[in-house]
mmCIF file of C-alpha atoms and ligand atoms in Angstrom:
data_model
loop_
_atom_site.group_PDB
_atom_site.id
_atom_site.type_symbol
_atom_site.label_atom_id
_atom_site.label_comp_id
_atom_site.label_asym_id
_atom_site.label_seq_id
_atom_site.Cartn_x
_atom_site.Cartn_y
_atom_site.Cartn_z
ATOM 1 C CA MET Y 1 102.007 75.205 119.751
ATOM 2 C CA GLN Y 2 102.650 72.540 117.153
ATOM 3 C CA ILE Y 3 103.725 69.367 118.867
ATOM 4 C CA ASN Y 4 106.832 67.701 117.619
ATOM 5 C CA HIS Y 5 106.088 64.119 118.428
ATOM 6 C CA GLN Y 6 109.278 62.680 117.041
ATOM 7 C CA TRP Y 7 111.418 64.879 119.274
ATOM 8 C CA LEU Y 8 109.215 64.071 122.241
ATOM 9 C CA GLN Y 9 109.530 60.347 121.628
ATOM 10 C CA ILE Y 10 113.273 60.578 121.534
ATOM 11 C CA LEU Y 11 113.235 62.550 124.803
ATOM 12 C CA SER Y 12 110.760 60.034 126.359
ATOM 13 C CA ALA Y 13 113.005 57.122 125.335
ATOM 14 C CA SER Y 14 116.055 58.797 126.827
ATOM 15 C CA LEU Y 15 114.170 59.293 130.102
ATOM 16 C CA GLY Y 16 112.993 55.715 130.112
ATOM 17 C CA VAL Y 17 109.308 56.456 130.024
ATOM 18 C CA ALA Y 18 108.384 55.449 126.497
ATOM 19 C CA ALA Y 19 107.643 51.915 127.598
ATOM 20 C CA LEU Y 20 104.638 53.289 129.578
ATOM 21 C CA VAL Y 21 102.898 54.140 126.330
ATOM 22 C CA GLY Y 22 100.126 51.650 125.731
ATOM 23 C CA CYS Y 23 101.308 49.497 128.582
ATOM 24 C CA THR Y 24 98.435 47.620 130.148
ATOM 25 C CA ASN Y 25 100.370 46.140 133.055
ATOM 26 C CA PRO Y 26 101.564 48.898 135.343
ATOM 27 C CA ALA Y 27 103.900 46.509 137.074
ATOM 28 C CA GLN Y 28 105.968 46.306 133.899
ATOM 29 C CA ALA Y 29 106.213 50.071 133.471
ATOM 30 C CA PRO Y 30 109.647 51.501 134.110
ATOM 31 C CA VAL Y 31 108.539 54.702 135.814
ATOM 32 C CA ARG Y 32 110.998 57.569 135.865
ATOM 33 C CA LYS Y 33 111.739 58.404 139.438
ATOM 34 C CA GLY Y 34 108.673 60.066 140.950
ATOM 35 C CA GLN Y 35 107.328 61.813 137.857
ATOM 36 C CA PHE Y 36 104.796 59.307 136.546
ATOM 37 C CA SER Y 37 102.792 56.361 137.722
ATOM 38 C CA GLN Y 38 99.697 54.525 136.492
ATOM 39 C CA ARG Y 39 97.213 52.113 137.834
ATOM 40 C CA PRO Y 40 94.019 50.467 136.686
ATOM 41 C CA PHE Y 41 90.988 52.619 137.477
ATOM 42 C CA GLY Y 42 88.086 50.385 136.357
ATOM 43 C CA THR Y 43 86.200 49.120 133.316
ATOM 44 C CA THR Y 44 83.651 50.902 131.179
ATOM 45 C CA LYS Y 45 80.166 49.565 130.406
ATOM 46 C CA ASP Y 46 81.650 48.355 127.045
ATOM 47 C CA GLY Y 47 84.321 46.354 128.900
ATOM 48 C CA ILE Y 48 87.222 48.710 128.222
ATOM 49 C CA ALA Y 49 89.764 48.858 130.999
ATOM 50 C CA VAL Y 50 90.943 52.401 131.735
ATOM 51 C CA ASN Y 51 93.828 53.712 133.853
ATOM 52 C CA LEU Y 52 94.579 56.509 136.298
ATOM 53 C CA TYR Y 53 97.738 58.361 135.275
ATOM 54 C CA THR Y 54 99.472 60.367 137.951
ATOM 55 C CA LEU Y 55 101.932 63.203 137.120
ATOM 56 C CA ARG Y 56 104.096 64.766 139.818
ATOM 57 C CA ASN Y 57 106.452 67.704 139.947
ATOM 58 C CA THR Y 58 109.314 68.542 142.356
ATOM 59 C CA LYS Y 59 107.167 71.123 144.208
ATOM 60 C CA GLY Y 60 104.893 68.474 145.698
ATOM 61 C CA ALA Y 61 102.050 68.996 143.309
ATOM 62 C CA GLU Y 62 100.349 65.979 141.860
ATOM 63 C CA VAL Y 63 97.520 65.401 139.376
ATOM 64 C CA SER Y 64 95.705 62.162 138.572
ATOM 65 C CA ILE Y 65 93.864 61.911 135.272
ATOM 66 C CA CYS Y 66 91.778 59.043 133.809
ATOM 67 C CA ASN Y 67 91.701 58.361 130.081
ATOM 68 C CA TYR Y 68 87.945 57.944 130.370
ATOM 69 C CA GLY Y 69 86.625 61.408 129.735
ATOM 70 C CA GLY Y 70 90.061 62.926 130.416
ATOM 71 C CA LEU Y 71 88.721 63.288 133.962
ATOM 72 C CA VAL Y 72 90.920 65.088 136.472
ATOM 73 C CA ILE Y 73 90.287 62.841 139.431
ATOM 74 C CA SER Y 74 92.495 64.586 141.946
ATOM 75 C CA LEU Y 75 94.716 67.680 141.972
ATOM 76 C CA LYS Y 76 96.928 68.127 144.983
ATOM 77 C CA VAL Y 77 98.735 71.401 145.664
ATOM 78 C CA PRO Y 78 100.332 73.008 148.725
ATOM 79 C CA ASP Y 79 98.611 75.505 151.008
ATOM 80 C CA ARG Y 80 100.472 78.419 152.606
ATOM 81 C CA ASN Y 81 102.028 76.054 155.231
ATOM 82 C CA GLY Y 82 103.235 73.694 152.572
ATOM 83 C CA GLN Y 83 100.482 71.172 153.403
ATOM 84 C CA VAL Y 84 99.455 69.411 150.187
ATOM 85 C CA GLY Y 85 95.722 68.910 149.745
ATOM 86 C CA ASP Y 86 93.269 67.898 146.967
ATOM 87 C CA VAL Y 87 91.465 70.932 145.518
ATOM 88 C CA VAL Y 88 89.018 69.259 143.101
ATOM 89 C CA LEU Y 89 85.715 67.416 143.654
ATOM 90 C CA GLY Y 90 85.223 63.909 142.309
ATOM 91 C CA TYR Y 91 84.959 60.219 143.080
ATOM 92 C CA ASP Y 92 87.369 57.500 144.149
ATOM 93 C CA ASN Y 93 86.370 55.074 141.426
ATOM 94 C CA LEU Y 94 85.169 54.844 137.837
ATOM 95 C CA ALA Y 95 81.852 53.228 138.628
ATOM 96 C CA ASP Y 96 80.671 56.336 140.455
ATOM 97 C CA TYR Y 97 81.612 58.549 137.451
ATOM 98 C CA ILE Y 98 79.720 56.228 135.120
ATOM 99 C CA LYS Y 99 76.610 56.186 137.431
ATOM 100 C CA ASP Y 100 76.093 59.875 137.959
ATOM 101 C CA THR Y 101 78.356 62.908 137.569
ATOM 102 C CA PRO Y 102 77.725 66.585 137.042
ATOM 103 C CA TYR Y 103 80.837 66.589 134.804
ATOM 104 C CA PHE Y 104 83.308 66.407 137.759
ATOM 105 C CA GLY Y 105 86.823 66.968 136.322
ATOM 106 C CA ALA Y 106 85.682 66.342 132.779
ATOM 107 C CA MET Y 107 86.963 67.319 129.330
ATOM 108 C CA VAL Y 108 83.855 68.658 127.670
ATOM 109 C CA GLY Y 109 83.012 68.427 123.983
ATOM 110 C CA ARG Y 110 82.072 68.707 121.195
ATOM 111 C CA TYR Y 111 80.179 71.695 122.469
ATOM 112 C CA GLY Y 112 80.757 73.015 125.995
ATOM 113 C CA ASN Y 113 77.569 74.510 127.499
ATOM 114 C CA ARG Y 114 74.163 74.901 125.865
ATOM 115 C CA ILE Y 115 72.874 74.958 122.297
ATOM 116 C CA ALA Y 116 69.270 76.236 122.217
ATOM 117 C CA LYS Y 117 66.645 73.544 121.527
ATOM 118 C CA GLY Y 118 69.466 71.251 120.370
ATOM 119 C CA LYS Y 119 69.466 72.730 116.849
ATOM 120 C CA PHE Y 120 71.808 74.793 114.733
ATOM 121 C CA THR Y 121 72.233 75.536 111.048
ATOM 122 C CA LEU Y 122 75.583 75.296 109.291
ATOM 123 C CA ASP Y 123 76.161 75.919 105.530
ATOM 124 C CA GLY Y 124 72.342 75.896 105.069
ATOM 125 C CA LYS Y 125 71.869 72.502 106.678
ATOM 126 C CA GLU Y 126 70.051 72.050 109.997
ATOM 127 C CA TYR Y 127 71.598 69.744 112.586
ATOM 128 C CA THR Y 128 69.707 68.144 115.455
ATOM 129 C CA LEU Y 129 71.272 67.254 118.805
ATOM 130 C CA ALA Y 130 69.990 65.313 121.805
ATOM 131 C CA ILE Y 131 68.019 67.448 124.239
ATOM 132 C CA ASN Y 132 69.562 66.621 127.607
ATOM 133 C CA ASN Y 133 69.057 69.755 129.727
ATOM 134 C CA GLY Y 134 65.554 71.222 129.917
ATOM 135 C CA PRO Y 135 64.693 72.153 126.308
ATOM 136 C CA ASN Y 136 68.342 72.443 125.305
ATOM 137 C CA ALA Y 137 71.506 70.439 124.423
ATOM 138 C CA LEU Y 138 74.255 70.538 127.034
ATOM 139 C CA HIS Y 139 77.951 69.641 127.013
ATOM 140 C CA GLY Y 140 78.185 67.554 123.827
ATOM 141 C CA GLY Y 141 75.176 65.298 124.270
ATOM 142 C CA LEU Y 142 74.283 61.956 125.767
ATOM 143 C CA LYS Y 143 77.775 60.532 125.260
ATOM 144 C CA GLY Y 144 80.020 63.569 125.044
ATOM 145 C CA PHE Y 145 83.806 63.697 125.260
ATOM 146 C CA ASP Y 146 83.517 63.253 129.042
ATOM 147 C CA LYS Y 147 82.146 59.732 128.579
ATOM 148 C CA VAL Y 148 84.416 58.308 125.900
ATOM 149 C CA VAL Y 149 87.683 56.466 126.209
ATOM 150 C CA TRP Y 150 90.732 58.422 124.997
ATOM 151 C CA GLU Y 151 93.966 56.862 123.708
ATOM 152 C CA PRO Y 152 96.661 57.697 126.279
ATOM 153 C CA ARG Y 153 100.330 58.369 125.800
ATOM 154 C CA ILE Y 154 102.739 59.579 128.438
ATOM 155 C CA LEU Y 155 105.192 62.255 127.295
ATOM 156 C CA ALA Y 156 108.206 63.665 129.059
ATOM 157 C CA ARG Y 157 108.283 67.359 128.118
ATOM 158 C CA PRO Y 158 110.967 69.763 129.203
ATOM 159 C CA GLU Y 159 108.299 71.829 131.011
ATOM 160 C CA GLY Y 160 106.974 68.865 132.969
ATOM 161 C CA PRO Y 161 105.374 65.392 132.732
ATOM 162 C CA SER Y 162 102.462 65.205 130.253
ATOM 163 C CA LEU Y 163 99.591 62.922 129.394
ATOM 164 C CA GLU Y 164 98.448 63.008 125.802
ATOM 165 C CA LEU Y 165 94.904 61.918 125.059
ATOM 166 C CA ARG Y 166 93.558 61.330 121.597
ATOM 167 C CA TYR Y 167 90.022 60.771 120.297
ATOM 168 C CA THR Y 168 88.432 60.629 116.902
ATOM 169 C CA SER Y 169 84.778 61.557 116.931
ATOM 170 C CA LYS Y 170 82.985 60.144 113.923
ATOM 171 C CA ASP Y 171 80.932 62.144 111.440
ATOM 172 C CA GLY Y 172 77.429 62.382 112.886
ATOM 173 C CA GLU Y 173 78.441 61.373 116.409
ATOM 174 C CA GLU Y 174 75.975 63.049 118.822
ATOM 175 C CA GLY Y 175 74.549 64.796 115.732
ATOM 176 C CA TYR Y 176 77.616 66.882 114.907
ATOM 177 C CA PRO Y 177 79.061 66.930 111.349
ATOM 178 C CA GLY Y 178 82.593 65.842 110.358
ATOM 179 C CA ASN Y 179 85.129 63.321 111.464
ATOM 180 C CA LEU Y 180 86.884 65.244 114.168
ATOM 181 C CA SER Y 181 90.357 64.335 115.479
ATOM 182 C CA VAL Y 182 91.088 65.730 118.850
ATOM 183 C CA THR Y 183 94.291 65.729 120.878
ATOM 184 C CA ALA Y 184 94.404 66.939 124.449
ATOM 185 C CA VAL Y 185 97.718 67.210 126.317
ATOM 186 C CA TYR Y 186 97.726 67.785 130.084
ATOM 187 C CA THR Y 187 101.098 68.971 131.473
ATOM 188 C CA LEU Y 188 101.958 69.476 135.130
ATOM 189 C CA MET Y 189 104.333 72.375 135.038
ATOM 190 C CA GLY Y 190 107.210 73.100 137.430
ATOM 191 C CA ASP Y 191 105.364 76.177 138.755
ATOM 192 C CA ASN Y 192 102.324 74.112 139.940
ATOM 193 C CA ALA Y 193 100.257 74.910 136.878
ATOM 194 C CA LEU Y 194 98.157 72.309 135.153
ATOM 195 C CA LYS Y 195 98.141 73.064 131.480
ATOM 196 C CA LEU Y 196 95.629 71.571 129.002
ATOM 197 C CA GLU Y 197 96.249 72.068 125.310
ATOM 198 C CA TYR Y 198 93.582 71.022 122.778
ATOM 199 C CA THR Y 199 94.153 70.745 119.079
ATOM 200 C CA ALA Y 200 91.618 69.413 116.594
ATOM 201 C CA THR Y 201 90.995 68.979 112.867
ATOM 202 C CA THR Y 202 87.901 68.066 110.889
ATOM 203 C CA ASP Y 203 87.086 66.751 107.376
ATOM 204 C CA LYS Y 204 83.776 68.740 107.131
ATOM 205 C CA ASP Y 205 82.664 72.129 108.368
ATOM 206 C CA THR Y 206 81.595 71.693 112.000
ATOM 207 C CA VAL Y 207 81.212 73.589 115.314
ATOM 208 C CA LEU Y 208 83.497 73.101 118.269
ATOM 209 C CA ASN Y 209 83.795 74.394 121.839
ATOM 210 C CA LEU Y 210 86.051 72.350 124.116
ATOM 211 C CA THR Y 211 86.593 73.104 127.783
ATOM 212 C CA GLN Y 212 87.520 71.680 131.196
ATOM 213 C CA HIS Y 213 84.875 71.158 133.901
ATOM 214 C CA SER Y 214 86.816 70.643 137.175
ATOM 215 C CA TYR Y 215 85.034 71.715 140.329
ATOM 216 C CA PHE Y 216 87.435 73.500 142.649
ATOM 217 C CA ASN Y 217 87.347 74.046 146.376
ATOM 218 C CA LEU Y 218 90.687 75.578 147.445
ATOM 219 C CA ALA Y 219 90.039 74.863 151.102
ATOM 220 C CA GLY Y 220 89.350 71.173 150.314
ATOM 221 C CA LYS Y 221 86.125 71.340 152.398
ATOM 222 C CA GLY Y 222 82.894 73.215 153.049
ATOM 223 C CA ASP Y 223 81.221 75.721 150.753
ATOM 224 C CA ILE Y 224 83.027 78.030 148.358
ATOM 225 C CA LEU Y 225 81.281 81.309 149.439
ATOM 226 C CA ASN Y 226 84.425 82.754 151.103
ATOM 227 C CA HIS Y 227 86.600 82.291 148.039
ATOM 228 C CA GLN Y 228 87.476 85.679 146.608
ATOM 229 C CA VAL Y 229 87.159 85.934 142.859
ATOM 230 C CA MET Y 230 88.486 88.424 140.340
ATOM 231 C CA ILE Y 231 87.333 88.206 136.711
ATOM 232 C CA PRO Y 232 88.771 90.805 134.298
ATOM 233 C CA ALA Y 233 85.550 91.324 132.291
ATOM 234 C CA ASP Y 234 83.560 94.513 131.599
ATOM 235 C CA LYS Y 235 80.653 92.445 130.207
ATOM 236 C CA PHE Y 236 78.837 89.181 130.568
ATOM 237 C CA THR Y 237 76.245 87.419 128.490
ATOM 238 C CA PRO Y 238 72.818 87.482 130.278
ATOM 239 C CA VAL Y 239 70.611 84.415 129.787
ATOM 240 C CA ASP Y 240 66.937 83.455 129.607
ATOM 241 C CA SER Y 241 65.252 81.141 132.130
ATOM 242 C CA THR Y 242 66.677 78.098 130.372
ATOM 243 C CA LEU Y 243 70.222 79.527 130.537
ATOM 244 C CA ILE Y 244 70.496 80.391 126.825
ATOM 245 C CA PRO Y 245 72.184 83.771 126.161
ATOM 246 C CA THR Y 246 69.851 86.463 124.968
ATOM 247 C CA GLY Y 247 72.513 87.722 122.629
ATOM 248 C CA GLU Y 248 73.225 90.900 124.662
ATOM 249 C CA LEU Y 249 76.692 91.725 125.945
ATOM 250 C CA ARG Y 250 75.733 93.456 129.184
ATOM 251 C CA PRO Y 251 78.073 95.764 131.163
ATOM 252 C CA VAL Y 252 78.788 94.373 134.638
ATOM 253 C CA THR Y 253 78.941 97.829 136.181
ATOM 254 C CA GLY Y 254 76.620 98.108 139.159
ATOM 255 C CA THR Y 255 75.573 94.449 139.050
ATOM 256 C CA PRO Y 256 76.581 91.386 141.193
ATOM 257 C CA PHE Y 257 78.454 90.227 138.026
ATOM 258 C CA ASP Y 258 81.163 92.848 138.533
ATOM 259 C CA PHE Y 259 84.234 90.900 139.698
ATOM 260 C CA ARG Y 260 86.802 93.351 138.382
ATOM 261 C CA THR Y 261 87.975 93.807 141.959
ATOM 262 C CA PRO Y 262 88.299 90.685 144.133
ATOM 263 C CA THR Y 263 84.975 89.889 145.773
ATOM 264 C CA ALA Y 264 83.850 86.930 147.881
ATOM 265 C CA ILE Y 265 81.603 84.586 145.923
ATOM 266 C CA GLY Y 266 78.991 84.811 148.684
ATOM 267 C CA ALA Y 267 78.987 88.596 148.964
ATOM 268 C CA ARG Y 268 76.200 89.241 146.401
ATOM 269 C CA ILE Y 269 75.065 85.740 145.345
ATOM 270 C CA GLY Y 270 71.867 86.033 147.405
ATOM 271 C CA GLN Y 271 70.892 89.394 146.012
ATOM 272 C CA GLU Y 272 67.497 89.917 144.322
ATOM 273 C CA ASN Y 273 68.498 89.805 140.702
ATOM 274 C CA GLU Y 274 66.825 88.132 137.703
ATOM 275 C CA GLN Y 275 70.055 86.721 136.312
ATOM 276 C CA LEU Y 276 71.082 85.206 139.622
ATOM 277 C CA LYS Y 277 67.601 83.713 139.915
ATOM 278 C CA PHE Y 278 67.837 82.149 136.440
ATOM 279 C CA GLY Y 279 71.219 80.668 137.283
ATOM 280 C CA GLY Y 280 70.407 79.659 140.858
ATOM 281 C CA GLY Y 281 73.527 81.645 141.589
ATOM 282 C CA TYR Y 282 76.422 82.361 139.219
ATOM 283 C CA ASP Y 283 76.180 80.165 136.036
ATOM 284 C CA HIS Y 284 77.100 82.638 133.377
ATOM 285 C CA ASN Y 285 79.626 83.501 130.711
ATOM 286 C CA TRP Y 286 81.860 86.487 131.185
ATOM 287 C CA VAL Y 287 83.330 88.274 128.143
ATOM 288 C CA ILE Y 288 86.993 88.510 129.112
ATOM 289 C CA ASN Y 289 88.916 91.754 128.443
ATOM 290 C CA LYS Y 290 91.657 90.403 126.209
ATOM 291 C CA PRO Y 291 92.353 89.957 122.504
ATOM 292 C CA MET Y 292 90.763 86.916 120.874
ATOM 293 C CA GLY Y 293 93.004 83.863 120.759
ATOM 294 C CA LYS Y 294 95.674 85.389 123.013
ATOM 295 C CA LEU Y 295 96.660 83.536 126.183
ATOM 296 C CA GLY Y 296 95.699 85.730 129.093
ATOM 297 C CA LEU Y 297 94.260 85.852 132.625
ATOM 298 C CA MET Y 298 90.611 84.931 132.956
ATOM 299 C CA ALA Y 299 90.218 84.723 136.701
ATOM 300 C CA ARG Y 300 92.111 84.790 139.964
ATOM 301 C CA VAL Y 301 90.628 83.108 143.022
ATOM 302 C CA TYR Y 302 91.990 83.378 146.600
ATOM 303 C CA GLU Y 303 90.904 81.209 149.505
ATOM 304 C CA PRO Y 304 91.776 82.998 152.846
ATOM 305 C CA THR Y 305 92.023 80.058 155.231
ATOM 306 C CA SER Y 306 94.413 77.896 153.173
ATOM 307 C CA GLY Y 307 96.052 80.860 151.390
ATOM 308 C CA ARG Y 308 95.729 78.986 148.101
ATOM 309 C CA VAL Y 309 95.452 81.003 144.905
ATOM 310 C CA LEU Y 310 94.138 79.730 141.554
ATOM 311 C CA GLU Y 311 94.801 81.656 138.421
ATOM 312 C CA VAL Y 312 92.951 80.642 135.276
ATOM 313 C CA LEU Y 313 94.543 81.539 131.935
ATOM 314 C CA SER Y 314 93.372 80.676 128.448
ATOM 315 C CA THR Y 315 93.229 81.546 124.832
ATOM 316 C CA GLU Y 316 89.419 81.445 124.795
ATOM 317 C CA PRO Y 317 87.176 84.548 124.678
ATOM 318 C CA GLY Y 318 84.674 83.589 127.448
ATOM 319 C CA LEU Y 319 84.665 82.156 130.929
ATOM 320 C CA GLN Y 320 81.759 80.165 132.268
ATOM 321 C CA PHE Y 321 81.837 80.693 136.057
ATOM 322 C CA TYR Y 322 79.536 78.210 137.777
ATOM 323 C CA THR Y 323 79.072 78.068 141.539
ATOM 324 C CA GLY Y 324 77.872 74.462 142.009
ATOM 325 C CA ASN Y 325 74.255 75.516 142.270
ATOM 326 C CA PHE Y 326 73.008 72.093 141.200
ATOM 327 C CA LEU Y 327 74.933 70.235 143.960
ATOM 328 C CA ASP Y 328 72.487 69.094 146.626
ATOM 329 C CA GLY Y 329 74.245 66.591 148.931
ATOM 330 C CA LYS Y 330 73.078 63.559 146.974
ATOM 331 C CA LEU Y 331 76.454 62.730 145.436
ATOM 332 C CA THR Y 332 79.074 61.429 147.816
ATOM 333 C CA GLY Y 333 82.625 61.808 146.602
ATOM 334 C CA LYS Y 334 86.204 61.249 147.646
ATOM 335 C CA GLY Y 335 86.713 60.572 151.320
ATOM 336 C CA GLY Y 336 82.965 60.314 151.955
ATOM 337 C CA TRP Y 337 82.265 63.977 151.301
ATOM 338 C CA ALA Y 338 78.642 64.458 150.359
ATOM 339 C CA TYR Y 339 78.808 67.475 147.976
ATOM 340 C CA GLN Y 340 76.308 70.054 149.195
ATOM 341 C CA PHE Y 341 75.009 73.174 147.491
ATOM 342 C CA ARG Y 342 77.927 75.321 146.351
ATOM 343 C CA ASN Y 343 80.671 73.106 147.713
ATOM 344 C CA GLY Y 344 82.633 73.601 144.459
ATOM 345 C CA PHE Y 345 82.966 76.098 141.631
ATOM 346 C CA CYS Y 346 83.883 75.673 137.934
ATOM 347 C CA MET Y 347 85.921 78.056 135.788
ATOM 348 C CA GLU Y 348 85.312 76.853 132.208
ATOM 349 C CA PRO Y 349 87.285 78.869 129.577
ATOM 350 C CA GLN Y 350 85.325 78.601 126.329
ATOM 351 C CA HIS Y 351 83.411 80.270 123.550
ATOM 352 C CA TYR Y 352 80.112 81.723 124.553
ATOM 353 C CA PRO Y 353 77.134 79.354 125.036
ATOM 354 C CA ASP Y 354 74.899 78.825 122.020
ATOM 355 C CA SER Y 355 77.303 80.556 119.686
ATOM 356 C CA PRO Y 356 76.235 78.418 116.648
ATOM 357 C CA ASN Y 357 72.813 80.233 116.942
ATOM 358 C CA GLN Y 358 74.197 83.655 117.746
ATOM 359 C CA PRO Y 359 75.500 85.523 114.754
ATOM 360 C CA LYS Y 360 76.990 88.313 116.867
ATOM 361 C CA PHE Y 361 79.122 86.027 119.026
ATOM 362 C CA PRO Y 362 82.685 84.958 117.915
ATOM 363 C CA SER Y 363 82.523 82.025 115.470
ATOM 364 C CA VAL Y 364 82.873 78.474 116.629
ATOM 365 C CA VAL Y 365 83.002 77.034 113.066
ATOM 366 C CA LEU Y 366 85.965 74.748 112.287
ATOM 367 C CA LYS Y 367 86.663 73.993 108.638
ATOM 368 C CA PRO Y 368 88.770 71.338 106.900
ATOM 369 C CA GLY Y 369 92.465 72.547 106.702
ATOM 370 C CA GLN Y 370 92.156 74.640 109.889
ATOM 371 C CA VAL Y 371 93.697 73.593 113.195
ATOM 372 C CA TYR Y 372 91.630 74.303 116.268
ATOM 373 C CA GLN Y 373 93.824 75.337 119.208
ATOM 374 C CA ASN Y 374 92.788 76.062 122.795
ATOM 375 C CA THR Y 375 95.052 76.338 125.822
ATOM 376 C CA ILE Y 376 93.663 76.337 129.396
ATOM 377 C CA ILE Y 377 95.932 76.775 132.407
ATOM 378 C CA TYR Y 378 95.032 76.359 136.096
ATOM 379 C CA LYS Y 379 97.959 77.785 137.998
ATOM 380 C CA PHE Y 380 98.294 77.424 141.802
ATOM 381 C CA SER Y 381 100.190 79.428 144.272
ATOM 382 C CA VAL Y 382 99.792 80.799 147.853
ATOM 383 C CA GLN Y 383 99.349 84.237 149.360
HETATM 384 C C1 GLA U 22 77.814 73.927 133.404
HETATM 385 C C2 GLA U 22 76.543 74.624 133.188
HETATM 386 C C3 GLA U 22 75.617 74.442 134.433
HETATM 387 C C4 GLA U 22 75.527 72.981 134.812
HETATM 388 C C5 GLA U 22 76.887 72.345 134.894
HETATM 389 C C6 GLA U 22 76.802 70.897 135.150
HETATM 390 O O1 GLA U 22 78.679 74.608 134.059
HETATM 391 O O2 GLA U 22 76.624 75.989 132.870
HETATM 392 O O3 GLA U 22 74.416 75.013 134.263
HETATM 393 O O4 GLA U 22 74.799 72.353 133.770
HETATM 394 O O5 GLA U 22 77.636 72.600 133.779
HETATM 395 O O6 GLA U 22 76.040 70.576 136.203
#
């Protein structure tokens, strides 16, 4: 998946979209018919103006992404009657994201999910991270990749309109070693799939685990308990009471964690089960049955009233399936919807939580000279 920028720029120019790149005044942007638009979305605490970039395909799908945090602000796809509706939770404006967000729509880094006690050792040196979730470090720290401004560039790719986002994280930022250069490219594909491709390089040994934290509700309202989920995983990683994996890869057979055949989220979520108790519902990592690094299916979700189907594909070894157990009605989002308990679910393809401290888990170490690659696809259809 090496990106040939020169070729893309030539293509962009021929389609008349190159002038969008770095353009601060949307009125001056010559937008190619229907595929792209952009508008101001607000200003960060540091006074940086950020934009909302909208990509559209010919099937009626549309995604709007902000270059603050790479946030997916809205994602509109058809239901079985062709009615287009927004299937992600979030806010109407940047100020609400800055004030309080449980990572709605966010690109998460440097390390998705938890690192125990905010400490890890690499090459004999101990690193200390901010403790921001109980006794642990969560989702990259106090100012993770979901809270930084990324440098945007619109690309016209043969497979669909794309937004490229770049960010260089400095050596020591949020306690992590190495200057890390990250590129994220979102593409809205012709088949109603949203693809996110991450690449990254470092100048010192470091640890890295990038993911995407959109909250989905395929009905666009209510709770998610009737969504039927299939996860092709024979095992999951059980956790302690602070949601740190114990290190065990536990078979799902005979447990509420067996989603190998499609099952409603609500069917077993209320069962008496220590793991469900620790998570307040599902908030666990599944060990997906597929070869490491190979793009493959991680989950399929079907919502019976709308007929919408979400397939999650990725190159990552694990899937964090989180059922919005911390939502409690206090955050009011788009269209005045107060997000209640389990009104959205996340499917976060990633390496297993706390891998830097778990020698038996696949390595998350990135070394100078290596190129980190991670592809995540959210593909929508109807049934
Ligand atoms: C992840 C975690 C959850 C929770 C959410 C954010 O999915 O696994 O425990 O912290 O992020 O609210």
